[in-house]
Amino acid sequence: NLKTWYRRNKQNLTPKNRRGITTLLNSMMQFASVNRATTAAVTDTNLKAYWKFNEGSTDVINQSQGAADLGAAADLQVTGATFSQAGPPFTNVLFDGVDDFAKAGTSVAQWNYQHSTTATFSVIFWMKVGTIATSKMLQDVGPYGETSAGFFILQAATGALRVEIQNNAGSNIVTLTTTNNYLPDATTWYYYAITYDQGAGSNNLSVRRNDANLEQATKTANTPTNGDSTRALFIGRAAATSTNFLHHYRAEQSMWSA
């Protein structure tokens, strides 16, 4: 490595070159120290599912290995979508907005933490919208268009983002419709983070784009539901019907129970 080479050859270097290499070595060691500290601070304790969309074909494997990991039950079975589209420095999947979607297994119980009486969760993903349209689904476990408990994310009118949690009576626990053009365009990748805390006194639901552009909503007086959602998790379409397909690119998504 560079450090060993320097020890062996420093006597043959000019003072100027010795100073330059010493500075470089010090910078590299400082970077390594910071990088180790940053890595050590990361925990996946509450990570339920992590999809990298790097398989190239077939299913998208849940790569979470945390204590809360849902395992293969949260693998995405992909129908029609195209893998490895050009985008950010990671692989992604194109959903065509016509009939492409993904489904996370068959369990109607594994996402209950998102609508229970003690619900806390985060959903984080990269997305580039292919077409700015209305009533197109990012993801859904059944409450959209049904009287059922669950959580969905929808592309609403004029580029707004709508996030909603319902109980099993079909009553809204919380609804957040962002300002217009929160999905700014159909040309750029953006990083979205959605968080919820049922126990908070206000601003229970938060949405951020690119770690900024914060918009929030406070829960209603309606009581959440402990128990199964009506349907399994779908990405790119409504869960109840083969409709509301969203034309978009999706990459590196994580689901957390905190």
mmCIF file of C-alpha atoms in Angstrom:
data_model
loop_
_atom_site.group_PDB
_atom_site.id
_atom_site.type_symbol
_atom_site.label_atom_id
_atom_site.label_comp_id
_atom_site.label_asym_id
_atom_site.label_seq_id
_atom_site.Cartn_x
_atom_site.Cartn_y
_atom_site.Cartn_z
ATOM 1 C CA ASN A 1 0.000 0.000 0.000
ATOM 2 C CA LEU A 2 0.973 3.679 -0.191
ATOM 3 C CA LYS A 3 2.101 3.856 3.449
ATOM 4 C CA THR A 4 4.502 0.882 3.087
ATOM 5 C CA TRP A 5 5.873 2.199 -0.190
ATOM 6 C CA TYR A 6 6.536 5.579 1.430
ATOM 7 C CA ARG A 7 8.531 4.049 4.315
ATOM 8 C CA ARG A 8 10.764 2.169 1.873
ATOM 9 C CA ASN A 9 11.352 5.047 -0.524
ATOM 10 C CA LYS A 10 11.150 8.268 1.490
ATOM 11 C CA GLN A 11 14.934 8.722 1.539
ATOM 12 C CA ASN A 12 14.931 8.917 -2.265
ATOM 13 C CA LEU A 13 12.192 11.563 -2.405
ATOM 14 C CA THR A 14 12.674 15.300 -2.469
ATOM 15 C CA PRO A 15 11.471 17.237 0.608
ATOM 16 C CA LYS A 16 8.590 18.651 -1.419
ATOM 17 C CA ASN A 17 7.392 15.183 -2.463
ATOM 18 C CA ARG A 18 7.780 13.851 1.098
ATOM 19 C CA ARG A 19 5.590 16.671 2.413
ATOM 20 C CA GLY A 20 2.954 16.028 -0.259
ATOM 21 C CA ILE A 21 2.723 12.281 0.423
ATOM 22 C CA THR A 22 2.661 12.852 4.198
ATOM 23 C CA THR A 23 -0.288 15.213 3.760
ATOM 24 C CA LEU A 24 -2.075 12.665 1.567
ATOM 25 C CA LEU A 25 -1.536 9.860 4.094
ATOM 26 C CA ASN A 26 -2.840 11.996 6.955
ATOM 27 C CA SER A 27 -5.959 12.887 4.960
ATOM 28 C CA MET A 28 -6.608 9.244 4.122
ATOM 29 C CA MET A 29 -6.310 8.208 7.784
ATOM 30 C CA GLN A 30 -8.659 11.001 8.890
ATOM 31 C CA PHE A 31 -11.231 9.932 6.276
ATOM 32 C CA ALA A 32 -10.982 6.289 7.385
ATOM 33 C CA SER A 33 -11.531 7.309 11.001
ATOM 34 C CA VAL A 34 -14.633 9.344 10.164
ATOM 35 C CA ASN A 35 -15.967 6.584 7.895
ATOM 36 C CA ARG A 36 -15.591 3.955 10.647
ATOM 37 C CA ALA A 37 -17.387 6.181 13.148
ATOM 38 C CA THR A 38 -20.243 6.839 10.722
ATOM 39 C CA THR A 39 -20.661 3.158 9.884
ATOM 40 C CA ALA A 40 -20.716 2.153 13.525
ATOM 41 C CA ALA A 41 -23.604 4.551 14.173
ATOM 42 C CA VAL A 42 -25.892 2.882 11.620
ATOM 43 C CA THR A 43 -28.347 0.293 12.958
ATOM 44 C CA ASP A 44 -30.934 -1.854 11.195
ATOM 45 C CA THR A 45 -32.733 -2.877 14.396
ATOM 46 C CA ASN A 46 -36.164 -1.787 13.144
ATOM 47 C CA LEU A 47 -35.634 -2.506 9.449
ATOM 48 C CA LYS A 48 -38.569 -4.606 8.213
ATOM 49 C CA ALA A 49 -37.735 -4.736 4.493
ATOM 50 C CA TYR A 50 -34.994 -3.428 2.202
ATOM 51 C CA TRP A 51 -35.245 -3.696 -1.576
ATOM 52 C CA LYS A 52 -32.264 -2.722 -3.737
ATOM 53 C CA PHE A 53 -33.904 -3.556 -7.102
ATOM 54 C CA ASN A 54 -30.585 -4.913 -8.362
ATOM 55 C CA GLU A 55 -31.629 -8.454 -9.305
ATOM 56 C CA GLY A 56 -31.886 -7.758 -13.030
ATOM 57 C CA SER A 57 -34.989 -9.935 -13.421
ATOM 58 C CA THR A 58 -37.566 -12.031 -11.517
ATOM 59 C CA ASP A 59 -38.258 -11.259 -7.855
ATOM 60 C CA VAL A 60 -36.808 -8.405 -5.803
ATOM 61 C CA ILE A 61 -35.296 -9.925 -2.673
ATOM 62 C CA ASN A 62 -35.789 -8.422 0.772
ATOM 63 C CA GLN A 63 -32.181 -7.828 1.875
ATOM 64 C CA SER A 64 -32.861 -6.663 5.421
ATOM 65 C CA GLN A 65 -30.965 -8.625 8.073
ATOM 66 C CA GLY A 66 -32.133 -6.752 11.172
ATOM 67 C CA ALA A 67 -33.968 -8.193 14.147
ATOM 68 C CA ALA A 68 -37.300 -6.967 12.749
ATOM 69 C CA ASP A 69 -36.653 -8.435 9.290
ATOM 70 C CA LEU A 70 -39.717 -9.883 7.532
ATOM 71 C CA GLY A 71 -37.509 -12.192 5.469
ATOM 72 C CA ALA A 72 -38.657 -13.843 2.253
ATOM 73 C CA ALA A 73 -42.287 -13.035 3.108
ATOM 74 C CA ALA A 74 -41.496 -9.485 1.975
ATOM 75 C CA ASP A 75 -39.796 -10.413 -1.308
ATOM 76 C CA LEU A 76 -41.390 -8.536 -4.201
ATOM 77 C CA GLN A 77 -42.921 -10.620 -6.978
ATOM 78 C CA VAL A 78 -42.560 -8.386 -10.040
ATOM 79 C CA THR A 79 -45.011 -8.412 -12.934
ATOM 80 C CA GLY A 80 -43.941 -6.771 -16.189
ATOM 81 C CA ALA A 81 -41.508 -4.152 -14.851
ATOM 82 C CA THR A 82 -38.140 -3.527 -16.527
ATOM 83 C CA PHE A 83 -34.950 -3.815 -14.456
ATOM 84 C CA SER A 84 -31.681 -1.853 -14.504
ATOM 85 C CA GLN A 85 -32.861 1.353 -16.082
ATOM 86 C CA ALA A 86 -30.364 4.247 -16.229
ATOM 87 C CA GLY A 87 -30.613 6.481 -13.192
ATOM 88 C CA PRO A 88 -28.701 7.389 -10.040
ATOM 89 C CA PRO A 89 -25.611 5.400 -9.027
ATOM 90 C CA PHE A 90 -27.720 2.337 -8.241
ATOM 91 C CA THR A 91 -29.980 -0.024 -10.138
ATOM 92 C CA ASN A 92 -33.712 0.511 -10.368
ATOM 93 C CA VAL A 93 -36.931 -0.740 -11.919
ATOM 94 C CA LEU A 94 -39.261 0.930 -14.425
ATOM 95 C CA PHE A 95 -43.010 0.449 -13.941
ATOM 96 C CA ASP A 96 -44.723 1.393 -17.210
ATOM 97 C CA GLY A 97 -47.992 2.782 -15.785
ATOM 98 C CA VAL A 98 -50.038 0.358 -17.892
ATOM 99 C CA ASP A 99 -49.921 -3.035 -16.185
ATOM 100 C CA ASP A 100 -46.603 -3.274 -14.290
ATOM 101 C CA PHE A 101 -46.565 -3.808 -10.525
ATOM 102 C CA ALA A 102 -44.885 -5.666 -7.667
ATOM 103 C CA LYS A 103 -46.443 -7.566 -4.777
ATOM 104 C CA ALA A 104 -44.799 -8.340 -1.414
ATOM 105 C CA GLY A 105 -45.838 -11.935 -0.859
ATOM 106 C CA THR A 106 -49.304 -12.864 0.386
ATOM 107 C CA SER A 107 -49.268 -11.913 4.070
ATOM 108 C CA VAL A 108 -51.958 -9.485 5.249
ATOM 109 C CA ALA A 109 -50.439 -9.353 8.732
ATOM 110 C CA GLN A 110 -46.836 -8.268 8.186
ATOM 111 C CA TRP A 111 -47.648 -4.570 7.626
ATOM 112 C CA ASN A 112 -50.005 -4.208 10.610
ATOM 113 C CA TYR A 113 -47.457 -2.067 12.450
ATOM 114 C CA GLN A 114 -48.340 0.751 10.017
ATOM 115 C CA HIS A 115 -51.969 1.155 11.135
ATOM 116 C CA SER A 116 -52.149 -0.207 14.705
ATOM 117 C CA THR A 117 -52.919 1.704 17.908
ATOM 118 C CA THR A 118 -49.166 1.986 18.517
ATOM 119 C CA ALA A 119 -48.120 2.557 14.900
ATOM 120 C CA THR A 120 -44.694 4.019 14.209
ATOM 121 C CA PHE A 121 -43.023 3.589 10.847
ATOM 122 C CA SER A 122 -40.832 5.045 8.139
ATOM 123 C CA VAL A 123 -40.906 4.443 4.384
ATOM 124 C CA ILE A 124 -37.864 5.680 2.463
ATOM 125 C CA PHE A 125 -37.220 5.382 -1.262
ATOM 126 C CA TRP A 126 -35.775 6.916 -4.431
ATOM 127 C CA MET A 127 -38.237 7.640 -7.226
ATOM 128 C CA LYS A 128 -38.408 9.324 -10.606
ATOM 129 C CA VAL A 129 -41.943 9.851 -11.877
ATOM 130 C CA GLY A 130 -42.459 8.909 -15.504
ATOM 131 C CA THR A 131 -45.733 10.781 -15.945
ATOM 132 C CA ILE A 132 -47.362 13.408 -13.734
ATOM 133 C CA ALA A 133 -50.950 12.163 -13.495
ATOM 134 C CA THR A 134 -53.824 11.816 -11.003
ATOM 135 C CA SER A 135 -54.801 8.946 -8.674
ATOM 136 C CA LYS A 136 -51.786 6.781 -9.459
ATOM 137 C CA MET A 137 -50.573 4.441 -6.737
ATOM 138 C CA LEU A 138 -47.085 4.281 -5.261
ATOM 139 C CA GLN A 139 -48.024 1.547 -2.800
ATOM 140 C CA ASP A 140 -51.145 0.169 -1.115
ATOM 141 C CA VAL A 141 -52.278 -2.617 1.250
ATOM 142 C CA GLY A 142 -55.971 -2.340 0.460
ATOM 143 C CA PRO A 143 -57.516 0.771 2.011
ATOM 144 C CA TYR A 144 -57.625 2.751 -1.240
ATOM 145 C CA GLY A 145 -61.194 2.430 -2.520
ATOM 146 C CA GLU A 146 -62.163 -0.046 0.215
ATOM 147 C CA THR A 147 -63.511 -0.058 3.754
ATOM 148 C CA SER A 148 -60.429 -1.569 5.339
ATOM 149 C CA ALA A 149 -57.436 -0.900 7.564
ATOM 150 C CA GLY A 150 -54.113 0.030 6.062
ATOM 151 C CA PHE A 151 -51.794 2.609 4.572
ATOM 152 C CA PHE A 152 -51.303 3.906 1.038
ATOM 153 C CA ILE A 153 -49.234 6.469 -0.904
ATOM 154 C CA LEU A 154 -50.823 8.020 -3.989
ATOM 155 C CA GLN A 155 -49.858 10.472 -6.714
ATOM 156 C CA ALA A 156 -52.699 12.999 -6.492
ATOM 157 C CA ALA A 157 -53.724 15.879 -8.762
ATOM 158 C CA THR A 158 -51.248 18.528 -9.942
ATOM 159 C CA GLY A 159 -48.190 16.627 -8.779
ATOM 160 C CA ALA A 160 -49.268 16.390 -5.139
ATOM 161 C CA LEU A 161 -48.473 13.389 -2.955
ATOM 162 C CA ARG A 162 -51.267 11.911 -0.831
ATOM 163 C CA VAL A 163 -50.544 9.674 2.154
ATOM 164 C CA GLU A 164 -53.362 8.082 4.147
ATOM 165 C CA ILE A 165 -53.913 5.623 6.999
ATOM 166 C CA GLN A 166 -57.368 4.112 7.596
ATOM 167 C CA ASN A 167 -58.944 1.875 10.230
ATOM 168 C CA ASN A 168 -61.082 -1.177 9.455
ATOM 169 C CA ALA A 169 -64.220 0.964 9.325
ATOM 170 C CA GLY A 170 -62.724 2.914 6.442
ATOM 171 C CA SER A 171 -62.329 6.039 8.587
ATOM 172 C CA ASN A 172 -59.239 8.168 8.113
ATOM 173 C CA ILE A 173 -56.722 8.055 10.949
ATOM 174 C CA VAL A 174 -54.636 10.652 9.153
ATOM 175 C CA THR A 175 -54.477 12.088 5.633
ATOM 176 C CA LEU A 176 -51.782 14.299 4.191
ATOM 177 C CA THR A 177 -52.104 15.789 0.722
ATOM 178 C CA THR A 178 -49.029 17.844 -0.008
ATOM 179 C CA THR A 179 -48.872 21.109 -1.886
ATOM 180 C CA ASN A 180 -49.079 20.971 -5.672
ATOM 181 C CA ASN A 181 -45.959 19.896 -7.569
ATOM 182 C CA TYR A 182 -44.468 18.083 -4.590
ATOM 183 C CA LEU A 183 -43.560 15.564 -7.282
ATOM 184 C CA PRO A 184 -41.769 18.304 -9.210
ATOM 185 C CA ASP A 185 -41.166 16.777 -12.631
ATOM 186 C CA ALA A 186 -40.799 13.623 -14.692
ATOM 187 C CA THR A 187 -37.079 14.012 -15.383
ATOM 188 C CA THR A 188 -35.242 13.955 -12.035
ATOM 189 C CA TRP A 189 -34.642 11.433 -9.266
ATOM 190 C CA TYR A 190 -35.806 12.481 -5.788
ATOM 191 C CA TYR A 191 -35.394 10.939 -2.351
ATOM 192 C CA TYR A 192 -38.601 10.624 -0.305
ATOM 193 C CA ALA A 193 -39.016 9.886 3.405
ATOM 194 C CA ILE A 194 -42.422 9.304 5.028
ATOM 195 C CA THR A 195 -42.629 8.882 8.806
ATOM 196 C CA TYR A 196 -45.524 8.326 11.210
ATOM 197 C CA ASP A 197 -45.927 8.256 14.993
ATOM 198 C CA GLN A 198 -49.409 7.484 16.331
ATOM 199 C CA GLY A 199 -48.329 8.445 19.853
ATOM 200 C CA ALA A 200 -47.269 12.006 19.031
ATOM 201 C CA GLY A 201 -49.505 14.846 20.154
ATOM 202 C CA SER A 202 -49.425 16.590 16.754
ATOM 203 C CA ASN A 203 -47.733 16.441 13.349
ATOM 204 C CA ASN A 204 -47.950 12.645 13.467
ATOM 205 C CA LEU A 205 -47.346 12.197 9.730
ATOM 206 C CA SER A 206 -44.375 13.796 7.978
ATOM 207 C CA VAL A 207 -43.232 13.778 4.364
ATOM 208 C CA ARG A 208 -39.850 15.003 3.153
ATOM 209 C CA ARG A 209 -38.276 15.289 -0.287
ATOM 210 C CA ASN A 210 -34.481 15.331 -0.560
ATOM 211 C CA ASP A 211 -34.237 15.681 3.235
ATOM 212 C CA ALA A 212 -36.100 19.011 3.055
ATOM 213 C CA ASN A 213 -39.525 20.256 1.855
ATOM 214 C CA LEU A 214 -41.172 19.091 5.088
ATOM 215 C CA GLU A 215 -44.976 18.817 5.124
ATOM 216 C CA GLN A 216 -46.981 17.398 8.058
ATOM 217 C CA ALA A 217 -50.448 16.371 9.201
ATOM 218 C CA THR A 218 -51.990 15.612 12.596
ATOM 219 C CA LYS A 219 -54.067 12.492 13.236
ATOM 220 C CA THR A 220 -57.848 12.647 13.597
ATOM 221 C CA ALA A 221 -59.871 11.465 16.600
ATOM 222 C CA ASN A 222 -60.693 8.187 14.805
ATOM 223 C CA THR A 223 -59.373 5.049 16.509
ATOM 224 C CA PRO A 224 -56.728 2.959 14.699
ATOM 225 C CA THR A 225 -57.164 -0.777 14.166
ATOM 226 C CA ASN A 226 -55.119 -3.596 15.635
ATOM 227 C CA GLY A 227 -55.301 -6.464 13.184
ATOM 228 C CA ASP A 228 -54.640 -7.480 9.619
ATOM 229 C CA SER A 229 -54.824 -5.271 6.586
ATOM 230 C CA THR A 230 -57.240 -6.431 3.909
ATOM 231 C CA ARG A 231 -54.616 -7.207 1.280
ATOM 232 C CA ALA A 232 -50.922 -7.782 0.770
ATOM 233 C CA LEU A 233 -48.651 -4.874 -0.140
ATOM 234 C CA PHE A 234 -48.689 -3.779 -3.794
ATOM 235 C CA ILE A 235 -46.261 -1.341 -5.401
ATOM 236 C CA GLY A 236 -47.238 0.541 -8.554
ATOM 237 C CA ARG A 237 -51.002 -0.166 -8.467
ATOM 238 C CA ALA A 238 -54.026 -0.290 -6.186
ATOM 239 C CA ALA A 239 -54.203 -3.453 -4.100
ATOM 240 C CA ALA A 240 -57.932 -4.058 -4.476
ATOM 241 C CA THR A 241 -58.167 -3.761 -8.252
ATOM 242 C CA SER A 242 -55.843 -3.874 -11.241
ATOM 243 C CA THR A 243 -56.071 -0.109 -11.668
ATOM 244 C CA ASN A 244 -54.301 3.128 -10.755
ATOM 245 C CA PHE A 245 -50.973 2.021 -12.250
ATOM 246 C CA LEU A 246 -48.167 4.549 -11.692
ATOM 247 C CA HIS A 247 -45.610 5.209 -14.441
ATOM 248 C CA HIS A 248 -42.362 5.622 -12.498
ATOM 249 C CA TYR A 249 -38.861 4.415 -11.732
ATOM 250 C CA ARG A 250 -38.245 3.022 -8.217
ATOM 251 C CA ALA A 251 -34.920 2.370 -6.483
ATOM 252 C CA GLU A 252 -33.544 1.343 -3.098
ATOM 253 C CA GLN A 253 -36.541 1.321 -0.753
ATOM 254 C CA SER A 254 -36.565 0.557 2.967
ATOM 255 C CA MET A 255 -39.466 -0.007 5.391
ATOM 256 C CA TRP A 256 -38.946 0.559 9.114
ATOM 257 C CA SER A 257 -41.081 -0.055 12.197
ATOM 258 C CA ALA A 258 -39.823 3.146 13.838
#
